[in-house]
mmCIF file of C-alpha atoms in Angstrom:
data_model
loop_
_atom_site.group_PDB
_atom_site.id
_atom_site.type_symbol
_atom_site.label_atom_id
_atom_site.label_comp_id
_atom_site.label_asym_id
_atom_site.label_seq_id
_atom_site.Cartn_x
_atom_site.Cartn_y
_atom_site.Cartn_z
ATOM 1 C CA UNK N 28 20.325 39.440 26.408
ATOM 2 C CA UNK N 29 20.260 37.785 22.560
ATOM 3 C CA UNK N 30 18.908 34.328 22.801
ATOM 4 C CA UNK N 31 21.647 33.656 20.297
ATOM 5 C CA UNK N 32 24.515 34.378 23.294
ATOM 6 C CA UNK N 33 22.327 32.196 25.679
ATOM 7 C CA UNK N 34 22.493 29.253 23.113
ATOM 8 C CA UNK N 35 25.919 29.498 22.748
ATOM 9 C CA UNK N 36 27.905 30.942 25.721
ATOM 10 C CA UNK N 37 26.129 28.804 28.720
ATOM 11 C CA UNK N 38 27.470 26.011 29.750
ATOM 12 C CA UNK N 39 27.008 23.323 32.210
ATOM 13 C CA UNK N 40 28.596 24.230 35.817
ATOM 14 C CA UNK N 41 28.590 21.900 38.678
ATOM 15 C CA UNK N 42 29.557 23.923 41.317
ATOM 16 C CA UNK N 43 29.099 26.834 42.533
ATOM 17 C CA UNK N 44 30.252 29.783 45.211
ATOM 18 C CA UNK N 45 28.041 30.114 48.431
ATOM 19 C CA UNK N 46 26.407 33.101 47.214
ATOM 20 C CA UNK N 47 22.578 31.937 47.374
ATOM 21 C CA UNK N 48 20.700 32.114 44.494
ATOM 22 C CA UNK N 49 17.737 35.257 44.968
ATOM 23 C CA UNK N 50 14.165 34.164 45.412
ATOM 24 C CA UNK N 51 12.871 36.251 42.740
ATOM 25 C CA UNK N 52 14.999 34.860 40.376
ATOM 26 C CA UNK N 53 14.078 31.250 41.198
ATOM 27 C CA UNK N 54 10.338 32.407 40.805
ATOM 28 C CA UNK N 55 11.033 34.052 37.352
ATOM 29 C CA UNK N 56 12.632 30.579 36.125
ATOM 30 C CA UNK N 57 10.226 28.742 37.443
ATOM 31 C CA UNK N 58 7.903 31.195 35.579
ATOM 32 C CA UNK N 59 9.589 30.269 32.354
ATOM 33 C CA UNK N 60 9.364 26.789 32.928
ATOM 34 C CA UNK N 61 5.986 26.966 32.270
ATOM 35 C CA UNK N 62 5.890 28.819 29.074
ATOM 36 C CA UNK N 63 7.563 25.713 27.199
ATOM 37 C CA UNK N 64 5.260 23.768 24.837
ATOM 38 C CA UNK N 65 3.693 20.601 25.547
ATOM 39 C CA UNK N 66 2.331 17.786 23.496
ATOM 40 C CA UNK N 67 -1.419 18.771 23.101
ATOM 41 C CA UNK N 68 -0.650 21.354 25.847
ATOM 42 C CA UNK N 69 -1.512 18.828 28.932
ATOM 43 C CA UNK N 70 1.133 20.662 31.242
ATOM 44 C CA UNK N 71 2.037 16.863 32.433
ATOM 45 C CA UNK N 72 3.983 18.419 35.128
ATOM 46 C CA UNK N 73 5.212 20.052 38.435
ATOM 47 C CA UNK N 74 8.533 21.885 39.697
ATOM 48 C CA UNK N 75 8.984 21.675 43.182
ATOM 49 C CA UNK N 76 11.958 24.431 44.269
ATOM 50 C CA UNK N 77 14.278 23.387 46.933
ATOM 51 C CA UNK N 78 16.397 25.517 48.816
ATOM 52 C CA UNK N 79 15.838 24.649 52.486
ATOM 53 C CA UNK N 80 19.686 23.659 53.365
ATOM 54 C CA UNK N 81 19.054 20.284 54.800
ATOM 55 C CA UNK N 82 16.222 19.321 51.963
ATOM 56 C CA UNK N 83 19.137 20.156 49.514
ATOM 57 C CA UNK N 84 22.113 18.153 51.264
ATOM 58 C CA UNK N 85 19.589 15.368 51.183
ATOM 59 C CA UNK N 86 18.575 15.299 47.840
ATOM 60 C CA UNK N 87 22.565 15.517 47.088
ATOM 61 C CA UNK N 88 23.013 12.480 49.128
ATOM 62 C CA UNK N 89 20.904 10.306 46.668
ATOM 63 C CA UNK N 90 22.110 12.247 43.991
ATOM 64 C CA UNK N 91 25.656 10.551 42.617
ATOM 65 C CA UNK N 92 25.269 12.869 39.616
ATOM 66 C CA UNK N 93 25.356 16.189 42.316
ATOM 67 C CA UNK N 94 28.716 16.302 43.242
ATOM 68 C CA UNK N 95 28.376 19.859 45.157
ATOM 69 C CA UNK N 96 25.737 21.271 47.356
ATOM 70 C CA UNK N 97 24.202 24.330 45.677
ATOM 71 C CA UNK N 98 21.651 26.829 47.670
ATOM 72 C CA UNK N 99 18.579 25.910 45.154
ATOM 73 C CA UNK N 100 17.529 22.788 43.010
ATOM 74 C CA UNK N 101 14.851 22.783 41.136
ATOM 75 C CA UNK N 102 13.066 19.264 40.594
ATOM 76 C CA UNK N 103 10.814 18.802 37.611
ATOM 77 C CA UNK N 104 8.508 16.214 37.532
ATOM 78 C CA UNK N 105 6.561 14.395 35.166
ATOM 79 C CA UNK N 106 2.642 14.097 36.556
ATOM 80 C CA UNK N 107 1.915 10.224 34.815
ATOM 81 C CA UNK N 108 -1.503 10.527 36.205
ATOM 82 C CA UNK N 109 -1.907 13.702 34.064
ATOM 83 C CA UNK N 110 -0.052 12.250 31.008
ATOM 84 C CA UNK N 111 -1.744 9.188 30.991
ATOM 85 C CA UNK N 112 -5.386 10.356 31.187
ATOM 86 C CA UNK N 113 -4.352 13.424 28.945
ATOM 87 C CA UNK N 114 -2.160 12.127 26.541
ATOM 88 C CA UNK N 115 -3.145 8.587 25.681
ATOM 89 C CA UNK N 116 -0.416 5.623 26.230
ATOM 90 C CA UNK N 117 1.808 7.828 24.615
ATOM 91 C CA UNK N 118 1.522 9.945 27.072
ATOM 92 C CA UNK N 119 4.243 8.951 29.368
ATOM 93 C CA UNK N 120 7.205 9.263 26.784
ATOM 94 C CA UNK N 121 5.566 12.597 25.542
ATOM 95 C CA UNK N 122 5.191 13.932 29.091
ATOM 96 C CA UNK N 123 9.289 13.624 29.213
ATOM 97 C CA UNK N 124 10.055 15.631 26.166
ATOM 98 C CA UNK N 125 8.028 17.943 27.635
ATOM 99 C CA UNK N 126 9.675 17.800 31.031
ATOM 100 C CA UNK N 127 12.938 18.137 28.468
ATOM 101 C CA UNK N 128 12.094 21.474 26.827
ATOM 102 C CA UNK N 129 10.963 23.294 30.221
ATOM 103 C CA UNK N 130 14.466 22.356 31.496
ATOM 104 C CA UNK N 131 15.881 24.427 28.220
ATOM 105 C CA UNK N 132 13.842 26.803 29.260
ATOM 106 C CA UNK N 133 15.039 27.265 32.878
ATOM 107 C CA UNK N 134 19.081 26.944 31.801
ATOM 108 C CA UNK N 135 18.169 29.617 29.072
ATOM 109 C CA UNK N 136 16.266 32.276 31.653
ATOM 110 C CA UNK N 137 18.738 31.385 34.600
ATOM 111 C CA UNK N 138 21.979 32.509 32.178
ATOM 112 C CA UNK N 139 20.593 35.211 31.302
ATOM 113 C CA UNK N 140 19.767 36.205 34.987
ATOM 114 C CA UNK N 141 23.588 35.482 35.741
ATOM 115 C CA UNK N 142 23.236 32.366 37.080
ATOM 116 C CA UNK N 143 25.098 28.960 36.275
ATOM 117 C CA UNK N 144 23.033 25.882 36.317
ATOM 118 C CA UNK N 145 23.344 22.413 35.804
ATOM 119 C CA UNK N 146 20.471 19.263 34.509
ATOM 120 C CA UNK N 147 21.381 16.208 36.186
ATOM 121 C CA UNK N 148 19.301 12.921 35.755
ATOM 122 C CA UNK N 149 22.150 10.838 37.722
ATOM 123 C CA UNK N 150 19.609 10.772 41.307
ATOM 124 C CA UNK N 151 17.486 8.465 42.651
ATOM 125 C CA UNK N 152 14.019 8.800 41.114
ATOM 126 C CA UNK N 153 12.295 6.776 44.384
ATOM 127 C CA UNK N 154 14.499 8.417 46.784
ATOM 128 C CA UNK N 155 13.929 11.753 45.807
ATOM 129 C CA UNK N 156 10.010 11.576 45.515
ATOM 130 C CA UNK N 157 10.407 10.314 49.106
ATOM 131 C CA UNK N 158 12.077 13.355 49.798
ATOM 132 C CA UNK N 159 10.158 15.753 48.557
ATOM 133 C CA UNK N 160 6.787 13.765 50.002
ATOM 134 C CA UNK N 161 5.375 13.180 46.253
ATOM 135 C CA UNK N 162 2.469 10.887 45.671
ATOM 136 C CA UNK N 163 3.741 7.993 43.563
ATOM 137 C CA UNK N 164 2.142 9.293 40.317
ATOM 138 C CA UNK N 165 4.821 12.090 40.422
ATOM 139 C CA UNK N 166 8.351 11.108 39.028
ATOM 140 C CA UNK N 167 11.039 13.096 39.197
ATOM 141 C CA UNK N 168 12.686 13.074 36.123
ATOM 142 C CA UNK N 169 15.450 15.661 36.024
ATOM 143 C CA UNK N 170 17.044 18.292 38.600
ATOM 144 C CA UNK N 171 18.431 21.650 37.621
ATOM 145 C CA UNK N 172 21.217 22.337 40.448
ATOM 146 C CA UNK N 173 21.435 26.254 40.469
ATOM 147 C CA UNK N 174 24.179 29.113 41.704
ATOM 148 C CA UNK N 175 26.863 31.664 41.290
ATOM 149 C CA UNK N 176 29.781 30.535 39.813
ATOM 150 C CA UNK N 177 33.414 32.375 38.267
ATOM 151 C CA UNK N 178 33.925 29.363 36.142
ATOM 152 C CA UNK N 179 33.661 29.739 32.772
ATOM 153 C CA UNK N 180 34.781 26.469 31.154
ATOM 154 C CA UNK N 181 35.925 26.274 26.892
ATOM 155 C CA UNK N 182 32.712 24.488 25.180
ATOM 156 C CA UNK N 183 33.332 21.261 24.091
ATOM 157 C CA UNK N 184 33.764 20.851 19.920
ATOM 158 C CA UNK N 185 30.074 20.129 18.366
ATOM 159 C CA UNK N 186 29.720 17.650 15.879
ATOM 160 C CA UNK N 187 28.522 19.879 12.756
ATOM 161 C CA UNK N 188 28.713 16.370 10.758
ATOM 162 C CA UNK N 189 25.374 15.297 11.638
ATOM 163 C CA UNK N 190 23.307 18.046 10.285
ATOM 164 C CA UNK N 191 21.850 17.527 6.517
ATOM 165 C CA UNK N 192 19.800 19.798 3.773
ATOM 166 C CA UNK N 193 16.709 17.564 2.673
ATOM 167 C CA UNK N 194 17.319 14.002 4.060
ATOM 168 C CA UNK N 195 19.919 11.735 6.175
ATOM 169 C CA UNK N 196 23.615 11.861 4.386
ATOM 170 C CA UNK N 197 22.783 14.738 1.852
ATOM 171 C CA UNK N 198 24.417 17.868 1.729
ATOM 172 C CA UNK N 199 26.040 19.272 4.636
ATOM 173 C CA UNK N 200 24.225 22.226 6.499
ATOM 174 C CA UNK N 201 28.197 23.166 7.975
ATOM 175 C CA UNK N 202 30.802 22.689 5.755
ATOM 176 C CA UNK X 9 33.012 5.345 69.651
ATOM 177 C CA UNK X 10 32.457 6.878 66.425
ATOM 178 C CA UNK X 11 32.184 10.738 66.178
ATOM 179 C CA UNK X 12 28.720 12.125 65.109
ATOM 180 C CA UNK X 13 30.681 14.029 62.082
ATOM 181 C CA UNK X 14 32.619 10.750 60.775
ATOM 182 C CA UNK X 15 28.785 9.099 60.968
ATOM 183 C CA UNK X 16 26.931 11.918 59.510
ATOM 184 C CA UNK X 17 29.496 11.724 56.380
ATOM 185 C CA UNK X 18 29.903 8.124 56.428
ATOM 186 C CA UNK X 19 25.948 7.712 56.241
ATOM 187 C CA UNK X 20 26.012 10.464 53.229
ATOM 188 C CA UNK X 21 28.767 7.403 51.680
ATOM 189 C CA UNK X 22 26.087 4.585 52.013
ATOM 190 C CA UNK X 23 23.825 6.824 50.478
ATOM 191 C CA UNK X 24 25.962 7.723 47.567
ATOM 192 C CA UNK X 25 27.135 4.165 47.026
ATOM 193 C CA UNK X 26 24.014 2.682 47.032
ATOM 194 C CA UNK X 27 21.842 5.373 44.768
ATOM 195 C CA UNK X 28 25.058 4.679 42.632
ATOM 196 C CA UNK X 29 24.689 1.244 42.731
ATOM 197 C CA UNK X 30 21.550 1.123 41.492
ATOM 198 C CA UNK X 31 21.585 4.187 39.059
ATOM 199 C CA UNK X 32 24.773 2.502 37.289
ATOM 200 C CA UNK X 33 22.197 -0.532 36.234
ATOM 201 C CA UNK X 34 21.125 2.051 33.468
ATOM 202 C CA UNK X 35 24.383 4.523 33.173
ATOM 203 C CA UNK X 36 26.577 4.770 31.177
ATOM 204 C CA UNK X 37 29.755 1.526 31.681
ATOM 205 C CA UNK X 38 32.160 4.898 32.174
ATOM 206 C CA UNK X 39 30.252 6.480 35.263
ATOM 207 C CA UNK X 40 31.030 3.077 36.924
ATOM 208 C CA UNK X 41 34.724 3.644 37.605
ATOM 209 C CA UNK X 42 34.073 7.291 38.049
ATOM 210 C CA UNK X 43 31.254 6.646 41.123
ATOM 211 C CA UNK X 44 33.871 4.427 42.321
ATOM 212 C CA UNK X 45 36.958 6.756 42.408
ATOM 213 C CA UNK X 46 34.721 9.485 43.382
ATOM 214 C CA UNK X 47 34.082 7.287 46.755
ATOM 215 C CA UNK X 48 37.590 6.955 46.814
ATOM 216 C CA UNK X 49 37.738 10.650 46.779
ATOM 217 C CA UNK X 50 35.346 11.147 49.580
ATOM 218 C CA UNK X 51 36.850 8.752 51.828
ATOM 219 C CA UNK X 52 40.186 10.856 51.652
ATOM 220 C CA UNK X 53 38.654 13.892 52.380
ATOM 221 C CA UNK X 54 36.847 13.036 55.681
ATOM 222 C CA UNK X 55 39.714 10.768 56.452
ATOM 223 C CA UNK X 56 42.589 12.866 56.280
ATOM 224 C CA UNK X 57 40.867 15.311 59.054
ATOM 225 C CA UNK X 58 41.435 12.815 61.658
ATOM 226 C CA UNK X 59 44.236 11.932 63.735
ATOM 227 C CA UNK X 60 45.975 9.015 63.694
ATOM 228 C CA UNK X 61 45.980 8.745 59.817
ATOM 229 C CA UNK X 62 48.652 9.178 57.314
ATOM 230 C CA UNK X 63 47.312 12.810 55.879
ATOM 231 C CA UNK X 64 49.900 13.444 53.947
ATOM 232 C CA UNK X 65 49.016 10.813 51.696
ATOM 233 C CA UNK X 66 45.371 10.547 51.916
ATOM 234 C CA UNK X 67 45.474 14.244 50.945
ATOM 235 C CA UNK X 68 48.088 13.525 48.130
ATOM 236 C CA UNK X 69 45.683 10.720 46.714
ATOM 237 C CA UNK X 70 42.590 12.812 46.449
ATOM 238 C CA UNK X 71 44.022 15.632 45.133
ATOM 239 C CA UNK X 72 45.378 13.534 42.087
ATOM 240 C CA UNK X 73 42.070 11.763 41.586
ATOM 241 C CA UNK X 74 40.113 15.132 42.490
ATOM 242 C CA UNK X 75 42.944 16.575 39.606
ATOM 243 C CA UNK X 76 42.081 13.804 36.815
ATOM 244 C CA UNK X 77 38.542 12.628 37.936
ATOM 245 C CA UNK X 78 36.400 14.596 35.222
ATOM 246 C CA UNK X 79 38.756 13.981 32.448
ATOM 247 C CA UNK X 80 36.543 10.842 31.947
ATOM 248 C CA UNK X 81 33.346 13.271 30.602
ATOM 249 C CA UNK X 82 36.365 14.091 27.449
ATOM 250 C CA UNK X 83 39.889 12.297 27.930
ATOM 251 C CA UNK X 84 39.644 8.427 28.999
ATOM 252 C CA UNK X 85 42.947 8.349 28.119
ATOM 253 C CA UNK X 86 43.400 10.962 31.044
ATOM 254 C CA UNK X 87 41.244 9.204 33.229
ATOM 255 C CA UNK X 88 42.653 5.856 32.731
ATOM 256 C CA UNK X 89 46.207 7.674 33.752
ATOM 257 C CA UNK X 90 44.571 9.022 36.525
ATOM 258 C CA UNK X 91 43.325 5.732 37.931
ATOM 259 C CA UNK X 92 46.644 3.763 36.977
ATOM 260 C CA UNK X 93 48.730 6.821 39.204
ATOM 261 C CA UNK X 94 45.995 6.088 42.285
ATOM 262 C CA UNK X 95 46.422 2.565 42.285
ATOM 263 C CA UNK X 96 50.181 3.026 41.864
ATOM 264 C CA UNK X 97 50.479 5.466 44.888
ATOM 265 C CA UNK X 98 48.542 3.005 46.860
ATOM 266 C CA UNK X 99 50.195 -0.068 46.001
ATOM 267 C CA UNK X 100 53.775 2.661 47.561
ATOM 268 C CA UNK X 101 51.830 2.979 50.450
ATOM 269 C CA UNK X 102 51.460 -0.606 50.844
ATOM 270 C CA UNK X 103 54.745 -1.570 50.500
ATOM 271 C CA UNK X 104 55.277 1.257 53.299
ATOM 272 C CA UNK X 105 53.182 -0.272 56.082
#
Protein backbone atom coordinates (compact mmCIF):
# COMPACT_ATOMS: atom_id res chain seq x y z
CA UNK A 1 0.00 0.00 0.00
CA UNK A 2 1.34 3.92 -0.63
CA UNK A 3 2.09 5.44 2.68
CA UNK A 4 0.46 8.44 1.07
CA UNK A 5 -3.23 6.42 1.12
CA UNK A 6 -2.40 5.33 4.78
CA UNK A 7 -1.91 9.08 5.76
CA UNK A 8 -4.88 10.06 4.30
CA UNK A 9 -7.67 7.42 4.04
CA UNK A 10 -7.44 5.94 7.84
CA UNK A 11 -9.39 7.13 10.18
CA UNK A 12 -10.23 6.71 13.73
CA UNK A 13 -12.96 3.79 14.35
CA UNK A 14 -14.32 2.97 17.68
CA UNK A 15 -15.99 -0.02 17.11
CA UNK A 16 -15.70 -2.78 15.55
CA UNK A 17 -17.44 -6.30 14.20
CA UNK A 18 -16.61 -9.51 16.29
CA UNK A 19 -14.30 -10.74 13.79
CA UNK A 20 -10.99 -11.12 16.02
CA UNK A 21 -8.14 -9.48 14.99
CA UNK A 22 -5.24 -12.43 13.66
CA UNK A 23 -2.27 -13.01 15.89
CA UNK A 24 0.19 -12.51 13.27
CA UNK A 25 -1.02 -9.34 12.49
CA UNK A 26 -0.91 -8.07 16.09
CA UNK A 27 2.80 -9.38 16.15
CA UNK A 28 3.68 -7.52 12.84
CA UNK A 29 2.28 -4.13 14.48
CA UNK A 30 3.77 -4.66 17.39
CA UNK A 31 6.90 -5.25 15.21
CA UNK A 32 6.48 -1.81 13.76
CA UNK A 33 6.06 -0.25 16.91
CA UNK A 34 9.43 -0.68 17.50
CA UNK A 35 10.96 0.66 14.41
CA UNK A 36 9.79 4.35 15.40
CA UNK A 37 12.58 6.74 16.48
CA UNK A 38 13.37 7.68 19.86
CA UNK A 39 15.08 10.58 21.49
CA UNK A 40 18.78 9.37 21.69
CA UNK A 41 17.32 5.93 20.79
CA UNK A 42 16.63 4.84 24.66
CA UNK A 43 13.54 2.63 23.54
CA UNK A 44 11.81 4.18 26.90
CA UNK A 45 9.17 1.67 26.42
CA UNK A 46 6.97 -1.53 26.42
CA UNK A 47 3.66 -2.76 24.55
CA UNK A 48 1.88 -5.20 26.36
CA UNK A 49 -0.94 -6.93 23.78
CA UNK A 50 -4.21 -7.79 25.24
CA UNK A 51 -6.63 -9.97 23.84
CA UNK A 52 -7.62 -12.41 26.58
CA UNK A 53 -11.60 -11.55 26.61
CA UNK A 54 -11.97 -10.82 30.24
CA UNK A 55 -8.40 -8.77 30.45
CA UNK A 56 -10.03 -6.66 27.61
CA UNK A 57 -13.66 -6.09 29.16
CA UNK A 58 -11.64 -5.01 32.14
CA UNK A 59 -9.44 -2.65 30.81
CA UNK A 60 -12.78 -1.21 28.99
CA UNK A 61 -14.32 -0.88 32.32
CA UNK A 62 -11.70 1.78 33.46
CA UNK A 63 -11.55 2.98 30.16
CA UNK A 64 -14.47 5.92 29.69
CA UNK A 65 -12.69 6.76 26.42
CA UNK A 66 -13.42 2.75 25.12
CA UNK A 67 -16.84 2.80 24.45
CA UNK A 68 -16.85 -0.86 22.69
CA UNK A 69 -15.11 -4.03 23.53
CA UNK A 70 -12.71 -4.93 20.71
CA UNK A 71 -10.85 -8.57 20.54
CA UNK A 72 -7.17 -6.85 20.96
CA UNK A 73 -5.75 -3.62 22.68
CA UNK A 74 -2.58 -2.83 22.57
CA UNK A 75 -1.15 -0.78 25.67
CA UNK A 76 2.01 1.23 25.23
CA UNK A 77 3.85 2.25 27.98
CA UNK A 78 6.33 4.66 28.84
CA UNK A 79 9.35 2.80 31.03
CA UNK A 80 10.23 6.24 33.46
CA UNK A 81 12.87 4.15 35.01
CA UNK A 82 14.43 3.82 31.50
CA UNK A 83 13.73 7.49 30.51
CA UNK A 84 14.93 8.89 33.48
CA UNK A 85 18.33 7.15 33.80
CA UNK A 86 18.60 7.32 29.88
CA UNK A 87 17.36 10.47 28.99
CA UNK A 88 18.18 12.98 31.69
CA UNK A 89 15.13 14.98 33.47
CA UNK A 90 13.97 15.47 30.18
CA UNK A 91 13.53 12.26 29.84
CA UNK A 92 10.04 11.75 30.95
CA UNK A 93 8.36 14.29 28.44
CA UNK A 94 10.73 12.87 25.66
CA UNK A 95 9.86 9.26 26.53
CA UNK A 96 6.03 10.36 25.54
CA UNK A 97 6.73 11.71 22.14
CA UNK A 98 8.29 8.71 21.68
CA UNK A 99 5.46 6.59 23.02
CA UNK A 100 3.49 9.17 20.40
CA UNK A 101 5.29 8.25 17.17
CA UNK A 102 5.23 4.29 17.81
CA UNK A 103 1.42 4.73 18.10
CA UNK A 104 1.63 6.37 14.32
CA UNK A 105 3.37 3.67 13.60
CA UNK A 106 0.94 0.91 14.71
CA UNK A 107 -2.39 2.93 13.13
CA UNK A 108 -0.19 3.22 9.89
CA UNK A 109 0.87 -0.80 9.69
CA UNK A 110 -2.63 -1.93 11.13
CA UNK A 111 -4.54 0.07 7.97
CA UNK A 112 -2.62 -1.20 5.80
CA UNK A 113 -3.16 -4.82 7.15
CA UNK A 114 -7.03 -4.03 6.91
CA UNK A 115 -7.59 -3.30 10.19
CA UNK A 116 -9.38 -0.22 11.91
CA UNK A 117 -7.86 1.06 15.05
CA UNK A 118 -8.36 3.58 17.46
CA UNK A 119 -5.59 5.72 20.22
CA UNK A 120 -7.43 6.46 23.23
CA UNK A 121 -5.74 8.22 26.29
CA UNK A 122 -9.35 8.64 28.06
CA UNK A 123 -8.40 5.30 30.75
CA UNK A 124 -7.24 5.10 33.95
CA UNK A 125 -3.44 5.23 34.00
CA UNK A 126 -3.35 3.49 37.83
CA UNK A 127 -6.10 1.22 37.05
CA UNK A 128 -4.81 -0.14 34.07
CA UNK A 129 -1.13 -0.78 35.30
CA UNK A 130 -3.02 -2.69 38.02
CA UNK A 131 -4.46 -4.61 35.42
CA UNK A 132 -1.95 -5.55 33.47
CA UNK A 133 0.35 -6.32 36.87
CA UNK A 134 3.02 -3.44 35.86
CA UNK A 135 5.64 -2.35 38.31
CA UNK A 136 4.94 1.29 39.14
CA UNK A 137 7.80 2.62 36.95
CA UNK A 138 5.64 1.55 33.92
CA UNK A 139 2.82 4.07 32.87
CA UNK A 140 0.53 3.43 30.52
CA UNK A 141 0.20 6.21 28.45
CA UNK A 142 -2.00 5.45 25.46
CA UNK A 143 -4.14 2.31 24.17
CA UNK A 144 -4.64 1.42 20.55
CA UNK A 145 -8.20 -0.47 20.57
CA UNK A 146 -7.95 -2.75 17.38
CA UNK A 147 -10.60 -4.70 14.86
CA UNK A 148 -12.61 -5.23 11.76
CA UNK A 149 -14.84 -2.71 10.99
CA UNK A 150 -17.36 -1.71 7.58
CA UNK A 151 -17.37 1.83 8.73
CA UNK A 152 -15.79 4.13 6.79
CA UNK A 153 -16.57 7.58 8.22
CA UNK A 154 -16.01 11.25 5.83
CA UNK A 155 -12.62 12.83 7.40
CA UNK A 156 -13.14 15.73 9.22
CA UNK A 157 -11.98 19.28 7.28
CA UNK A 158 -8.09 19.99 8.22
CA UNK A 159 -7.10 23.28 9.04
CA UNK A 160 -4.55 24.06 6.04
CA UNK A 161 -4.36 27.72 7.76
CA UNK A 162 -1.77 26.85 10.12
CA UNK A 163 0.97 25.76 7.89
CA UNK A 164 3.69 28.60 6.83
CA UNK A 165 6.88 28.86 4.26
CA UNK A 166 9.88 30.26 6.46
CA UNK A 167 8.37 31.45 9.82
CA UNK A 168 4.91 31.80 11.90
CA UNK A 169 2.23 34.02 9.71
CA UNK A 170 4.30 34.06 6.38
CA UNK A 171 3.21 32.71 3.30
CA UNK A 172 0.77 30.05 3.15
CA UNK A 173 2.07 26.42 2.32
CA UNK A 174 -2.03 25.72 1.07
CA UNK A 175 -3.62 28.35 -0.51
CA UNK B 1 -32.19 -9.97 45.36
CA UNK B 2 -30.27 -8.53 42.66
CA UNK B 3 -29.47 -10.69 39.54
CA UNK B 4 -25.73 -11.54 38.98
CA UNK B 5 -26.14 -9.85 35.29
CA UNK B 6 -27.80 -6.43 36.62
CA UNK B 7 -24.55 -6.55 39.25
CA UNK B 8 -21.96 -7.56 36.84
CA UNK B 9 -23.14 -4.40 34.58
CA UNK B 10 -23.95 -2.21 37.35
CA UNK B 11 -20.30 -2.80 38.84
CA UNK B 12 -18.88 -2.10 35.08
CA UNK B 13 -21.17 1.58 35.86
CA UNK B 14 -19.17 2.33 39.13
CA UNK B 15 -16.25 1.63 37.27
CA UNK B 16 -16.98 3.86 34.38
CA UNK B 17 -18.26 6.66 36.58
CA UNK B 18 -15.58 6.76 38.75
CA UNK B 19 -12.41 6.38 36.13
CA UNK B 20 -14.61 9.22 34.57
CA UNK B 21 -14.71 11.09 37.48
CA UNK B 22 -11.38 11.33 37.94
CA UNK B 23 -10.12 11.40 34.24
CA UNK B 24 -12.55 14.55 33.67
CA UNK B 25 -10.14 16.51 36.36
CA UNK B 26 -7.80 16.85 33.22
CA UNK B 27 -10.38 16.42 30.07
CA UNK B 28 -11.60 18.35 28.16
CA UNK B 29 -15.08 20.66 30.00
CA UNK B 30 -17.08 18.89 26.80
CA UNK B 31 -16.33 15.11 27.72
CA UNK B 32 -18.08 16.03 31.04
CA UNK B 33 -21.66 16.09 29.77
CA UNK B 34 -20.81 13.43 27.29
CA UNK B 35 -19.48 10.75 30.27
CA UNK B 36 -22.59 11.79 31.83
CA UNK B 37 -25.18 11.11 29.04
CA UNK B 38 -23.19 8.20 28.06
CA UNK B 39 -24.16 6.75 31.75
CA UNK B 40 -27.43 7.76 30.94
CA UNK B 41 -27.12 5.64 27.92
CA UNK B 42 -25.95 2.61 29.71
CA UNK B 43 -28.47 2.67 32.30
CA UNK B 44 -31.21 2.38 29.48
CA UNK B 45 -29.74 -0.35 27.91
CA UNK B 46 -29.45 -2.82 30.85
CA UNK B 47 -32.63 -1.37 32.15
CA UNK B 48 -34.96 -1.77 29.48
CA UNK B 49 -34.16 -5.77 29.49
CA UNK B 50 -35.97 -6.15 32.64
CA UNK B 51 -39.44 -6.54 33.52
CA UNK B 52 -41.35 -4.35 35.28
CA UNK B 53 -39.90 -1.21 33.51
CA UNK B 54 -41.34 1.11 31.04
CA UNK B 55 -39.14 -0.26 27.83
CA UNK B 56 -40.69 1.49 25.51
CA UNK B 57 -39.32 4.56 26.74
CA UNK B 58 -36.10 3.64 28.22
CA UNK B 59 -35.39 2.23 24.74
CA UNK B 60 -36.79 5.47 23.04
CA UNK B 61 -34.37 7.62 25.32
CA UNK B 62 -31.19 5.82 24.49
CA UNK B 63 -31.67 5.52 21.11
CA UNK B 64 -31.98 9.43 20.80
CA UNK B 65 -28.97 10.05 23.00
CA UNK B 66 -27.13 6.88 21.39
CA UNK B 67 -28.45 8.94 17.87
CA UNK B 68 -26.91 12.51 18.93
CA UNK B 69 -24.24 11.47 21.56
CA UNK B 70 -21.00 11.87 19.27
CA UNK B 71 -22.17 14.94 17.60
CA UNK B 72 -20.31 16.63 20.55
CA UNK B 73 -16.59 15.44 18.93
CA UNK B 74 -18.04 18.13 15.71
CA UNK B 75 -21.67 19.69 16.27
CA UNK B 76 -22.30 21.09 19.99
CA UNK B 77 -25.00 22.63 18.56
CA UNK B 78 -26.23 18.95 17.82
CA UNK B 79 -25.30 17.78 21.03
CA UNK B 80 -26.79 20.48 23.00
CA UNK B 81 -30.23 19.50 20.95
CA UNK B 82 -29.64 16.17 21.81
CA UNK B 83 -29.42 16.73 25.55
CA UNK B 84 -32.32 19.44 25.59
CA UNK B 85 -34.73 16.44 23.62
CA UNK B 86 -33.49 13.83 26.65
CA UNK B 87 -34.29 16.02 29.33
CA UNK B 88 -37.52 17.00 27.56
CA UNK B 89 -38.67 13.30 27.06
CA UNK B 90 -37.94 12.76 30.65
CA UNK B 91 -39.48 15.65 32.14
CA UNK B 92 -43.04 13.72 29.63
CA UNK B 93 -42.34 10.83 31.47
CA UNK B 94 -42.56 12.55 34.65
CA UNK B 95 -45.55 14.20 34.21
CA UNK B 96 -46.79 10.51 33.22
CA UNK B 97 -46.11 8.76 36.52
Amino acid sequence: MELEKAIMERRSIRQFTDKPVEKEKLQELLEAAIWSPTAGNIQPWVFICVTDPKMVHNIRVVSPGMLWSTSAVICICSDQQKALRAGGKGGAVLSLFDCAMAAQNILLRAFDLGLCSCVIRSFNQAAVRELLDAPEHIHPELLIILGYSDQSPKPPPRNTDILFWEAFGGEGVLK
Amino acid sequence: MIDTELYRELIDLISYMTTSARGLIEEPQLYGPFRLIEGVSRICGFLEKREGVDSEFLSQLRERIDQGKFSVMFDVEAFTTMLDEAVLMIARKLKET
